Amino acid sequence: MDSDRASGDLSDKEIAYSDPSASWERPEQAVLPLLHEAMSRANYIREEEVREIARKTSLSPSDVLGIGTFYQFFSFHPSGSHVIRPCLTNPCLNNGGKKLFRSLSKQLGIGIEETTSDGLFTLRPAQCLGQCAEGPSLMIDEDVYLNVTPESLPEILSRYRSTSPTICPVPSPIGEPIRGKTVVFNALSSPVTLEMDAYLEKGGYNALKKALSSMSPDAVIDEIRLSGLGGRGGADYSTGAKLSAVKKHDGIKYVVANADEGEPGTFKDRYIMERDPHSLIEGMILAGYAVGANLGYIYLRAEYPGSWRILEKALSEARQRGFLGKGIMGSGFSYDIRLYRGAGAYICGEESSLINSLEGRRGLPRNKPPRITDVGLWGRPTDVQNVETLANLPPIILKGGEWYRSLGDEATPGTKLFCLSGHIAKPGLYEVPFGMSLREVIMVLGGGIPNGRKLKAILPAGSASRLLLPEHLDISLDYPSVTLAGSFLGSASVIVLDDSTCMVDLAYWMSAFSHHESCGQCTPCRDGTEDCYEILDQIVHGQGKPGMFDLLSSIGSYMMESSICGLGKSAPSVPLSSLEYFRDEWMSHVEKHVCPAGVCPMVPDGDRLFSIRRSSEWIPEGIVEGEGQDED
Amino acid sequence: MVKVFVNGVEVEVDATSTILKAAEKAGVAIPTFCYHPRMDPAGSCRICAVELEDSKRVVMSCVTPVAEGMRILTESAKVADARKTNLELLLLHHPLDCPVCDCGGECPLQNMSFAYGASDSRFESHRNDEVEDLKSDVLVFNSNRCILCGKCVRICDEVQDVHAIGFINRGFDTVIGPPLGKKLDCEFCGDCLEVCPTGAITDKFVRYQYRPWQLEKTKTTCTYCASGCQMNVETEKEAIIRVTSSEGEGPNEGSICAIGRFGFSHVQSTERLDKPYARSFSRLVPTEWDSVIPEIAERIRKIAGTGPDRIATLVSPRITLEDAYLIQGFTRRVLRSNFIDSGARYGFMNAAFPIARATGTLRPMVDHQDLLKAKVILVIGADPTAESNITGLFLKRAIRKEKARMYYVGSESVSITARAKEHIRVLPGGEGLFAWVLSEEIAGEESSRHPEFLAKKEDLFKSFNVDPQAYTKLVQDLRESPTGVIITGRVFHRIQSASDAMESLLRMTNALGWVEKEGCGILPLPEVGNDLGVLMMGATHEWLPGLLDSQDPENKKKWEATWGEPLSYGKGGGLKEILEGIKSGAIKGLISFGENPLTHFSPNSEVREILSKLDLLVSVDLFQTSLSDQAHFLLPAASSYERSGHVVSVEGFVQALNPAMTYWGESLTDGEIVSRLAECMGVPFATRSTGEVSKEIFTLMPDLSPSTRNGDHFMGPTGNLILPTIVNQPPHKADRKTVMKRMASRAENWKSAITPIQPEIISGEGDFVFALNKSLFHSGKMTLLDPSLMKMESSAFVRINRQTAKKLKIKKNENVLIENSYGSCILPVELTSGVTENELQVPYHFDSPDLMGLFPGEINYSGTCSTVTMLRTRVTLKKIE
């Protein structure tokens, strides 16, 4: 037995931490921050660090390891000085990502989870870096690179080969600003971050001033309800109703901003956080005031180090100016916001997984009921809202719910940030009033399909949505209409696919993504994603049989019916809708063993890009079995 | 309450019930993998799907609450389809190695596949093919067979609160095992093995050695500690293969500790005595019962004929009520002696005697259910997990789930101290003083407190390092909490002032008003399986059966009437008086039933010499022991796996032992041996079979009729669990009304301040206090012969404080010399922060002569009950260069 765990005492062999554990609500909440900190030292976590973290968090080493191995950004294998994470998800993969990965792998001479012999680079996969309009992208340590080509790679890599790399000195927004007209999100047009002074100059924190000085929490909720605003993470659940559901409880409550934007093709929240961070902060304070919370969390994905730096700065600005802290703006309302960093797990975008992760646990979704609005963080009522939803609150309070409602159509009021990516002339972020047609968005705003290609299909909400076809181009973009067309508008991450796309290949990579990101808790999703992936793997490698279609359908429908959370329920969307709409293409794969688009390898030993399976063996080199049971 | 329909059957259930519980109430079995009645529902396996008739939706019954009028279908086509697909998914990658899997034949996955016909597979994929984790000596982890129901991880976290195994990785790559790729290092309770629905976790000791359907199951009670665990001893051809439990059954609810689950091999080892032996010249030679019984009878007759109180008996507290009853009858009726004692004299008597004196009973005031209701729990000088494992589990549950505030008082840290609200460290020797000060503080009015109270309290803070703030918090919490329980254990019972300290605690509970309050009281942890029962049966000089004062003529008359013969035993006495009697020559014979007094004394003592004066020394035991060297007769005893009868648990349950195998060799039970002797001596007992004796005991003492908790248990048709019905049979706890009456008269003595308890003077010299403690992996000394338990803990080691080790530059596993004027020994060290800086802890089981040699030869009898409590001695510590 680990006798130290029993006593709760600290060892004399303290590792010099700046001790992030001190500031968290409960000791175990420090586990992710401590693991991040350990990672920052050597790009992997050593055994004595696991034990040290266990002691600091009152968890057992088994608990710490269970948590650590759940998240992609933590590694327990010795690693190189720099970790390269190429985005291995659509749309990056479809936009040259495969070629880039092959070239990267060749230039370094290593595959996934391997380290170069000089100990300089380790290659690890990334599942969507949220740079979809400017892909293919990759991340080296905490630096993000856009539009990377095999040709530009050597220069990028050489920066890290020098002894004193000076990279990413100032936090600034990554990539191009929002395109086109804006109504609500004007600040996103700026190439730079709207910092405190600039934000104030444009009327920032006036909504908060208005709410605190002249509106009751109920009045705030009423205004939001009037606006018709719904959850912009994709569920479109009435924000007003959610706020009321939390407000009705007594006692401690929380507001959590879901900044774990992980849906392939989605990058809108990053734009808000990097260009207009105070709109999120002000929105969170308003939500906190409305529900009666005194603490808010921003749960930010690890793939957004730039957002992290910008938000950290913005939060400290807000604290300095008295927008956060005790008695905000002379009112009796006190509120603070803490940043909590995820560690590479798409599932944590699901609100109950997010809450578990925020409590310092494996990010497994919870069974519902109870709802998070009743039993959330630490068992307390919690308002989990998407970043975009929260950023909408200040303008709604300032200009009124009526104003916001008038922006959209009858079915869905307001506007929505659309992320356009894939085979489109002008990829990027757009603010679109609900009710605009899909055709207008793609053909007019997005400039249509480039290179003289034809539109083949559209994914309106990344990997979670069923395909839309060119025949759907005239549907109105609001939540009910897209649902009526058999798909799902979700977070409006529109991935456009032209006729060079193989729809089986698309299904294959989307199933690889689901497989990689399934938390593994429930059988339908854990085994279902595995089997869908394996079936597709056989099909794209020329091993398909027609009988597999039925199996795929039955596994898919079982997943949709019985999975715990949205991941399992939506994972079959792309493969099943692709099979439904493009059956001929699929038949060609399994009957003639020909990929009509010429994309799939179609031979058993065809290039697999990388092995999807993670290693269950984690024993670091050099540790002999049986030794080191104790740190002494 | 709401009304729901399960397959058309209307049932009324609590509005907070899940569908699964409603179905259970309707008598409908729903298959489950991840559901476990003692854990929070996970809702992850998705096999318990049911269809809601109205919405046609499929929901998971284990996590979905019922609603008024809900119409639930548990076996609709849709449900069957969902289950079939679920199983198909699981079986795609699960290896089809059932023929060589230990779980084959009792595998819920196998049973369910059979039930739902998911036999044909529409897709060929890879079968999981990871290497097994064979590093542990106890459990084998086979991740290929794992269906990730997570019950093993959850039982380790939620029930055992040990957190030794966990999920590693995520998604399809998730595996379960110990952390860091290391060998499993835990309490080895084996609960994970028990709950695993497949062969993913198997028992390494018996791997590939059995097929489950060929095993014969015997339900019986474990006698190692007094938790009273109900277990299934599974045998094949008279050999025990393994010990399992039934979920929800018994006071243990399906959990068993390492000792109970894995510690049975020694009883079927060749070391076991299989024949009686008689000393011929200087050698013990095998003989036959037919010759040995008359021979012993004759020698007894010779000695006992000279008068009463000439022969003494010693009784192991591991024997049954029936055997103890017969032995005390034999002693008092046939030997005409009141020199009778049991292993309780080494400690537990210090709790039992004051409690029986104050309350009139040894049935506990509180049980494990009361722990779950208690707001404050004071644990003093006890390691519940090691001493009474199930008490430990309930204590953990009380803290984790019921948010009880636990205060731990003791010098060392044990596994539960980390969960204490306050760990009040009292340096060794101050425990009695602590109990007195606390009791005086709570019981006494400020004006009437003992004049030395403040000085003594100061002494506690100054000399024994008690944290005044923590102490004040405890006092306040005890005063203000509506309900509370005090748990005392081995260390507390073995301090020299233990009987007075227990009296202080009794006085305090009285002052707190706990005597009247249901759910409040003291729960003393017995050291061995039937400590309570053996005392209740009068296997001690103080009491006749039924805790009646043995010297009271009225009580004597009662039993004379029952037994139909006059009783002419003398004053008698316990271990102290027995040894003195032998020394003076007044006692000429000693019959020891499973006891070996030699191991409880220092080799420097004169005990061996004293015993050599005996004209007759009979040792009845499972094995040859150091006592055998001096014995004139060595008789083979049947083990608790071979006996029937009853034992009394820490909670007061009277539970049955059932023989799982026939007697080893020619061994007999202690009861049968004394019955044969009695018959041979011409005074045959009227009742002699265990069944007859049980009947006599239960007729004469009806409150001892068998009782247990969670008696019923049954399985559904697909191998799934159906919740056990909670049955709490005859009252097992003390009757509060009677106790109140008795306490009221005892409380007369407590009106004025009672004499302070002096701090303990620890023998020996040196800066360190050397103490013997109880291990999680051994029970007494017998288990040192158990090969399985020896794999978990094989030799003595000394636990020393980390800081101390640093100062003395001692590293883990290095040998140290422990020495005082009485003796010395060399032991390897284990470092911990769990003991105070000047304390050394050694598991007492390994008390070899050189270890016991650290104690003074002079025998020190302590307290009201003249107990012999070898607990601690002062020593010096040196690193061996």
PDB file of N, CA and C in Angstrom, chain B residues 81 179 280 318 368-369 375-376 499 571 604 617 637 641 683 743 790 793 880:
ATOM      1  N   ASP B  81     -33.761  -6.899 -29.534  1.00  0.00           N
ATOM      2  CA  ASP B  81     -32.893  -6.500 -30.623  1.00  0.00           C
ATOM      3  C   ASP B  81     -31.718  -5.665 -30.114  1.00  0.00           C
ATOM      4  N   PRO B 179      -1.954   1.028 -11.629  1.00  0.00           N
ATOM      5  CA  PRO B 179      -1.318   2.150 -12.316  1.00  0.00           C
ATOM      6  C   PRO B 179       0.155   1.904 -12.628  1.00  0.00           C
ATOM      7  N   SER B 280       5.656 -40.256  24.722  1.00  0.00           N
ATOM      8  CA  SER B 280       6.191 -41.496  25.228  1.00  0.00           C
ATOM      9  C   SER B 280       7.676 -41.225  25.433  1.00  0.00           C
ATOM     10  N   ARG B 318     -11.776 -18.588  18.581  1.00  0.00           N
ATOM     11  CA  ARG B 318     -12.186 -18.844  17.215  1.00  0.00           C
ATOM     12  C   ARG B 318     -13.153 -20.031  17.162  1.00  0.00           C
ATOM     13  N   HIS B 368     -23.465  -1.819  12.329  1.00  0.00           N
ATOM     14  CA  HIS B 368     -22.931  -1.102  11.172  1.00  0.00           C
ATOM     15  C   HIS B 368     -23.941  -0.149  10.546  1.00  0.00           C
ATOM     16  N   GLN B 369     -25.215  -0.492  10.649  1.00  0.00           N
ATOM     17  CA  GLN B 369     -26.239   0.410  10.109  1.00  0.00           C
ATOM     18  C   GLN B 369     -26.246   1.719  10.893  1.00  0.00           C
ATOM     19  N   LYS B 375     -23.661  10.918  13.017  1.00  0.00           N
ATOM     20  CA  LYS B 375     -23.135  12.195  12.524  1.00  0.00           C
ATOM     21  C   LYS B 375     -21.659  12.329  12.909  1.00  0.00           C
ATOM     22  N   VAL B 376     -21.332  11.816  14.096  1.00  0.00           N
ATOM     23  CA  VAL B 376     -19.939  11.880  14.529  1.00  0.00           C
ATOM     24  C   VAL B 376     -19.489  10.470  14.922  1.00  0.00           C
ATOM     25  N   SER B 499      -9.120  -1.149  30.849  1.00  0.00           N
ATOM     26  CA  SER B 499     -10.438  -1.369  31.451  1.00  0.00           C
ATOM     27  C   SER B 499     -10.962  -0.081  32.076  1.00  0.00           C
ATOM     28  N   LYS B 571     -13.099 -21.004  43.357  1.00  0.00           N
ATOM     29  CA  LYS B 571     -13.073 -19.603  42.967  1.00  0.00           C
ATOM     30  C   LYS B 571     -12.487 -19.456  41.558  1.00  0.00           C
ATOM     31  N   ASN B 604      11.882 -14.355  27.782  1.00  0.00           N
ATOM     32  CA  ASN B 604      12.604 -14.170  29.047  1.00  0.00           C
ATOM     33  C   ASN B 604      11.743 -14.523  30.258  1.00  0.00           C
ATOM     34  N   LEU B 617      -0.471 -31.778  30.439  1.00  0.00           N
ATOM     35  CA  LEU B 617      -0.654 -30.654  29.507  1.00  0.00           C
ATOM     36  C   LEU B 617      -1.165 -31.223  28.188  1.00  0.00           C
ATOM     37  N   ALA B 637      -7.337 -30.933  15.995  1.00  0.00           N
ATOM     38  CA  ALA B 637      -8.645 -30.284  16.000  1.00  0.00           C
ATOM     39  C   ALA B 637      -9.125 -30.050  14.577  1.00  0.00           C
ATOM     40  N   TYR B 641     -13.467 -24.655   8.797  1.00  0.00           N
ATOM     41  CA  TYR B 641     -14.056 -25.027   7.503  1.00  0.00           C
ATOM     42  C   TYR B 641     -14.706 -26.407   7.590  1.00  0.00           C
ATOM     43  N   VAL B 683     -19.321 -39.336  33.241  1.00  0.00           N
ATOM     44  CA  VAL B 683     -20.314 -38.283  33.400  1.00  0.00           C
ATOM     45  C   VAL B 683     -20.732 -37.780  32.014  1.00  0.00           C
ATOM     46  N   MET B 743     -27.291   0.686  33.411  1.00  0.00           N
ATOM     47  CA  MET B 743     -26.385   1.837  33.384  1.00  0.00           C
ATOM     48  C   MET B 743     -26.727   2.812  34.490  1.00  0.00           C
ATOM     49  N   MET B 790       0.876 -15.567   2.643  1.00  0.00           N
ATOM     50  CA  MET B 790       2.306 -15.283   2.748  1.00  0.00           C
ATOM     51  C   MET B 790       2.831 -14.609   1.489  1.00  0.00           C
ATOM     52  N   GLU B 793       2.088 -10.934   2.307  1.00  0.00           N
ATOM     53  CA  GLU B 793       2.983 -10.395   3.337  1.00  0.00           C
ATOM     54  C   GLU B 793       3.727 -11.572   3.940  1.00  0.00           C
ATOM     55  N   ILE B 880      22.181  -0.674  10.637  1.00  0.00           N
ATOM     56  CA  ILE B 880      23.270  -1.645  10.584  1.00  0.00           C
ATOM     57  C   ILE B 880      24.203  -1.249   9.452  1.00  0.00           C
TER      58      ILE B 880
END
